[in-house]
């Protein structure tokens, strides 16, 4: 999901994978209470039922090792070696997901261009 709006009582998000791709969803804030609390008072907290994830640009990821990577490509990469850097950050290829949005190369869906300048290797 991509967070599109963060408000006091609701998060507006867009689903980017699965059977509901492109759908807008609203995630409300919920009151949560522990069921097995040994506290002398009632503990209530209001929070969004979400798991936080972090994002960074491909350039910022260079030199880091990550356990899981989701790569969102709304358009083809635009500089030399960028796709290699993005795909080589992961420790295991089972833990990478790539979403190519509107990507077509050679009239085949699901492809993106890997930009390589051969002059760099000369």
PDB file of C-alpha atoms in Angstrom:
ATOM      1  CA  UNK A   1       0.000   0.000   0.000  1.00  0.00           C
ATOM      2  CA  UNK A   2       0.987   3.575  -0.579  1.00  0.00           C
ATOM      3  CA  UNK A   3      -0.179   6.139   1.971  1.00  0.00           C
ATOM      4  CA  UNK A   4      -1.928   8.949   0.073  1.00  0.00           C
ATOM      5  CA  UNK A   5      -3.276  10.971   3.036  1.00  0.00           C
ATOM      6  CA  UNK A   6      -2.618  10.801   6.774  1.00  0.00           C
ATOM      7  CA  UNK A   7      -5.273  12.421   8.950  1.00  0.00           C
ATOM      8  CA  UNK A   8      -6.085  12.330  12.673  1.00  0.00           C
ATOM      9  CA  UNK A   9      -8.714   9.592  12.462  1.00  0.00           C
ATOM     10  CA  UNK A  10      -8.139   7.877   9.119  1.00  0.00           C
ATOM     11  CA  UNK A  11      -5.386   6.921   6.676  1.00  0.00           C
ATOM     12  CA  UNK A  12      -6.189   6.993   2.966  1.00  0.00           C
ATOM     13  CA  UNK A  13      -4.085   4.444   1.088  1.00  0.00           C
ATOM     14  CA  UNK A  14      -3.860   2.936  -2.387  1.00  0.00           C
ATOM     15  CA  UNK A  15      -3.366  -0.808  -2.886  1.00  0.00           C
ATOM     16  CA  UNK A  16      -0.481  -1.572  -5.262  1.00  0.00           C
ATOM     17  CA  UNK A  17      -0.530  -5.383  -5.369  1.00  0.00           C
ATOM     18  CA  UNK A  18      -2.952  -8.291  -5.293  1.00  0.00           C
ATOM     19  CA  UNK A  19      -6.445  -8.539  -6.723  1.00  0.00           C
ATOM     20  CA  UNK A  20      -7.476  -5.021  -5.630  1.00  0.00           C
ATOM     21  CA  UNK A  21      -4.675  -3.062  -7.347  1.00  0.00           C
ATOM     22  CA  UNK A  22      -5.529   0.616  -7.706  1.00  0.00           C
ATOM     23  CA  UNK A  23      -8.296   0.580  -5.084  1.00  0.00           C
ATOM     24  CA  UNK A  24      -8.380   3.376  -2.511  1.00  0.00           C
ATOM     25  CA  UNK A  25      -8.925   2.213   1.075  1.00  0.00           C
ATOM     26  CA  UNK A  26      -9.563   4.065   4.318  1.00  0.00           C
ATOM     27  CA  UNK A  27      -7.976   2.670   7.487  1.00  0.00           C
ATOM     28  CA  UNK A  28      -9.668   4.006  10.649  1.00  0.00           C
ATOM     29  CA  UNK A  29      -8.025   4.570  14.002  1.00  0.00           C
ATOM     30  CA  UNK A  30      -9.073   1.902  16.508  1.00  0.00           C
ATOM     31  CA  UNK A  31      -9.279   1.709  20.287  1.00  0.00           C
ATOM     32  CA  UNK A  32      -7.301  -1.270  21.553  1.00  0.00           C
ATOM     33  CA  UNK A  33      -7.271  -2.727  25.069  1.00  0.00           C
ATOM     34  CA  UNK A  34      -5.081  -5.599  26.266  1.00  0.00           C
ATOM     35  CA  UNK A  35      -7.164  -8.614  27.283  1.00  0.00           C
ATOM     36  CA  UNK A  36      -4.775  -9.975  29.921  1.00  0.00           C
ATOM     37  CA  UNK A  37      -3.625  -6.801  31.648  1.00  0.00           C
ATOM     38  CA  UNK A  38      -2.499  -7.013  35.283  1.00  0.00           C
ATOM     39  CA  UNK A  39      -2.540  -3.242  35.644  1.00  0.00           C
ATOM     40  CA  UNK A  40      -4.604  -1.541  38.372  1.00  0.00           C
ATOM     41  CA  UNK A  41      -6.256   0.633  35.704  1.00  0.00           C
ATOM     42  CA  UNK A  42      -7.885   0.106  32.317  1.00  0.00           C
ATOM     43  CA  UNK A  43      -5.429   0.701  29.511  1.00  0.00           C
ATOM     44  CA  UNK A  44      -6.917   1.935  26.253  1.00  0.00           C
ATOM     45  CA  UNK A  45      -4.892   3.171  23.331  1.00  0.00           C
ATOM     46  CA  UNK A  46      -5.956   4.509  19.974  1.00  0.00           C
ATOM     47  CA  UNK A  47      -3.820   3.532  17.025  1.00  0.00           C
ATOM     48  CA  UNK A  48      -3.926   2.626  13.364  1.00  0.00           C
ATOM     49  CA  UNK A  49      -3.870  -1.156  12.699  1.00  0.00           C
ATOM     50  CA  UNK A  50      -0.869  -0.994  10.369  1.00  0.00           C
ATOM     51  CA  UNK A  51       2.698  -2.246  10.211  1.00  0.00           C
ATOM     52  CA  UNK A  52       5.234   0.430   9.410  1.00  0.00           C
ATOM     53  CA  UNK A  53       7.522   0.008   6.413  1.00  0.00           C
ATOM     54  CA  UNK A  54      10.273   2.274   5.206  1.00  0.00           C
ATOM     55  CA  UNK A  55      11.168   3.402   1.735  1.00  0.00           C
ATOM     56  CA  UNK A  56      14.254   4.915   0.213  1.00  0.00           C
ATOM     57  CA  UNK A  57      15.496   5.793  -3.218  1.00  0.00           C
ATOM     58  CA  UNK A  58      17.671   3.434  -5.220  1.00  0.00           C
ATOM     59  CA  UNK A  59      20.627   5.802  -4.810  1.00  0.00           C
ATOM     60  CA  UNK A  60      20.227   5.867  -1.001  1.00  0.00           C
ATOM     61  CA  UNK A  61      20.113   2.045  -0.942  1.00  0.00           C
ATOM     62  CA  UNK A  62      23.556   1.767  -2.534  1.00  0.00           C
ATOM     63  CA  UNK A  63      26.004   0.124  -0.146  1.00  0.00           C
ATOM     64  CA  UNK A  64      23.298  -1.277   2.151  1.00  0.00           C
ATOM     65  CA  UNK A  65      22.223  -4.887   2.581  1.00  0.00           C
ATOM     66  CA  UNK A  66      18.500  -5.429   3.090  1.00  0.00           C
ATOM     67  CA  UNK A  67      16.584  -8.559   4.120  1.00  0.00           C
ATOM     68  CA  UNK A  68      13.456  -7.692   2.089  1.00  0.00           C
ATOM     69  CA  UNK A  69      13.005  -5.364  -0.871  1.00  0.00           C
ATOM     70  CA  UNK A  70       9.953  -4.160  -2.739  1.00  0.00           C
ATOM     71  CA  UNK A  71      10.858  -2.303  -5.917  1.00  0.00           C
ATOM     72  CA  UNK A  72       8.207   0.018  -7.363  1.00  0.00           C
ATOM     73  CA  UNK A  73       8.984   1.144 -10.913  1.00  0.00           C
ATOM     74  CA  UNK A  74       6.244   3.485 -12.177  1.00  0.00           C
ATOM     75  CA  UNK A  75       8.573   4.199 -15.125  1.00  0.00           C
ATOM     76  CA  UNK A  76      11.806   2.620 -16.392  1.00  0.00           C
ATOM     77  CA  UNK A  77      15.035   3.398 -14.522  1.00  0.00           C
ATOM     78  CA  UNK A  78      16.838   6.376 -15.995  1.00  0.00           C
ATOM     79  CA  UNK A  79      20.542   6.084 -15.235  1.00  0.00           C
ATOM     80  CA  UNK A  80      23.407   3.638 -15.674  1.00  0.00           C
ATOM     81  CA  UNK A  81      23.409   0.723 -13.226  1.00  0.00           C
ATOM     82  CA  UNK A  82      20.330   1.822 -11.286  1.00  0.00           C
ATOM     83  CA  UNK A  83      18.414  -1.434 -11.775  1.00  0.00           C
ATOM     84  CA  UNK A  84      21.496  -3.470 -10.800  1.00  0.00           C
ATOM     85  CA  UNK A  85      21.914  -1.464  -7.584  1.00  0.00           C
ATOM     86  CA  UNK A  86      18.241  -1.948  -6.691  1.00  0.00           C
ATOM     87  CA  UNK A  87      18.254  -5.710  -7.309  1.00  0.00           C
ATOM     88  CA  UNK A  88      21.643  -6.405  -5.710  1.00  0.00           C
ATOM     89  CA  UNK A  89      20.741  -5.014  -2.247  1.00  0.00           C
ATOM     90  CA  UNK A  90      18.843  -8.156  -1.239  1.00  0.00           C
ATOM     91  CA  UNK A  91      20.334 -11.113   0.659  1.00  0.00           C
ATOM     92  CA  UNK A  92      17.911 -13.672  -0.845  1.00  0.00           C
ATOM     93  CA  UNK A  93      16.063 -13.390  -4.145  1.00  0.00           C
ATOM     94  CA  UNK A  94      12.979 -15.035  -2.594  1.00  0.00           C
ATOM     95  CA  UNK A  95      12.514 -11.812  -0.592  1.00  0.00           C
ATOM     96  CA  UNK A  96      12.231  -9.360  -3.476  1.00  0.00           C
ATOM     97  CA  UNK A  97       9.062  -8.109  -5.132  1.00  0.00           C
ATOM     98  CA  UNK A  98       9.072  -5.898  -8.213  1.00  0.00           C
ATOM     99  CA  UNK A  99       6.066  -3.898  -9.390  1.00  0.00           C
ATOM    100  CA  UNK A 100       6.512  -2.590 -12.926  1.00  0.00           C
ATOM    101  CA  UNK A 101       3.759  -0.056 -13.514  1.00  0.00           C
ATOM    102  CA  UNK A 102       2.916   0.624 -17.178  1.00  0.00           C
ATOM    103  CA  UNK A 103       6.196  -0.955 -18.235  1.00  0.00           C
ATOM    104  CA  UNK A 104       6.497  -2.194 -21.792  1.00  0.00           C
ATOM    105  CA  UNK A 105       9.659  -2.937 -23.720  1.00  0.00           C
ATOM    106  CA  UNK A 106       9.452  -4.735 -27.054  1.00  0.00           C
ATOM    107  CA  UNK A 107       5.628  -4.778 -26.714  1.00  0.00           C
ATOM    108  CA  UNK A 108       5.772  -7.228 -23.797  1.00  0.00           C
ATOM    109  CA  UNK A 109       4.040  -6.376 -20.544  1.00  0.00           C
ATOM    110  CA  UNK A 110       6.014  -6.650 -17.319  1.00  0.00           C
ATOM    111  CA  UNK A 111       9.354  -5.622 -18.792  1.00  0.00           C
ATOM    112  CA  UNK A 112      11.458  -2.590 -17.967  1.00  0.00           C
ATOM    113  CA  UNK A 113      14.547  -1.122 -19.547  1.00  0.00           C
ATOM    114  CA  UNK A 114      17.956  -1.726 -17.900  1.00  0.00           C
ATOM    115  CA  UNK A 115      20.036   1.337 -18.728  1.00  0.00           C
ATOM    116  CA  UNK A 116      23.706   0.459 -19.311  1.00  0.00           C
ATOM    117  CA  UNK A 117      26.242   2.770 -20.923  1.00  0.00           C
ATOM    118  CA  UNK A 118      28.845   0.555 -22.577  1.00  0.00           C
ATOM    119  CA  UNK A 119      31.304   3.489 -22.610  1.00  0.00           C
ATOM    120  CA  UNK A 120      31.674   3.067 -18.837  1.00  0.00           C
ATOM    121  CA  UNK A 121      33.266  -0.365 -19.358  1.00  0.00           C
ATOM    122  CA  UNK A 122      35.655   0.720 -22.139  1.00  0.00           C
TER     123      UNK A 122
END
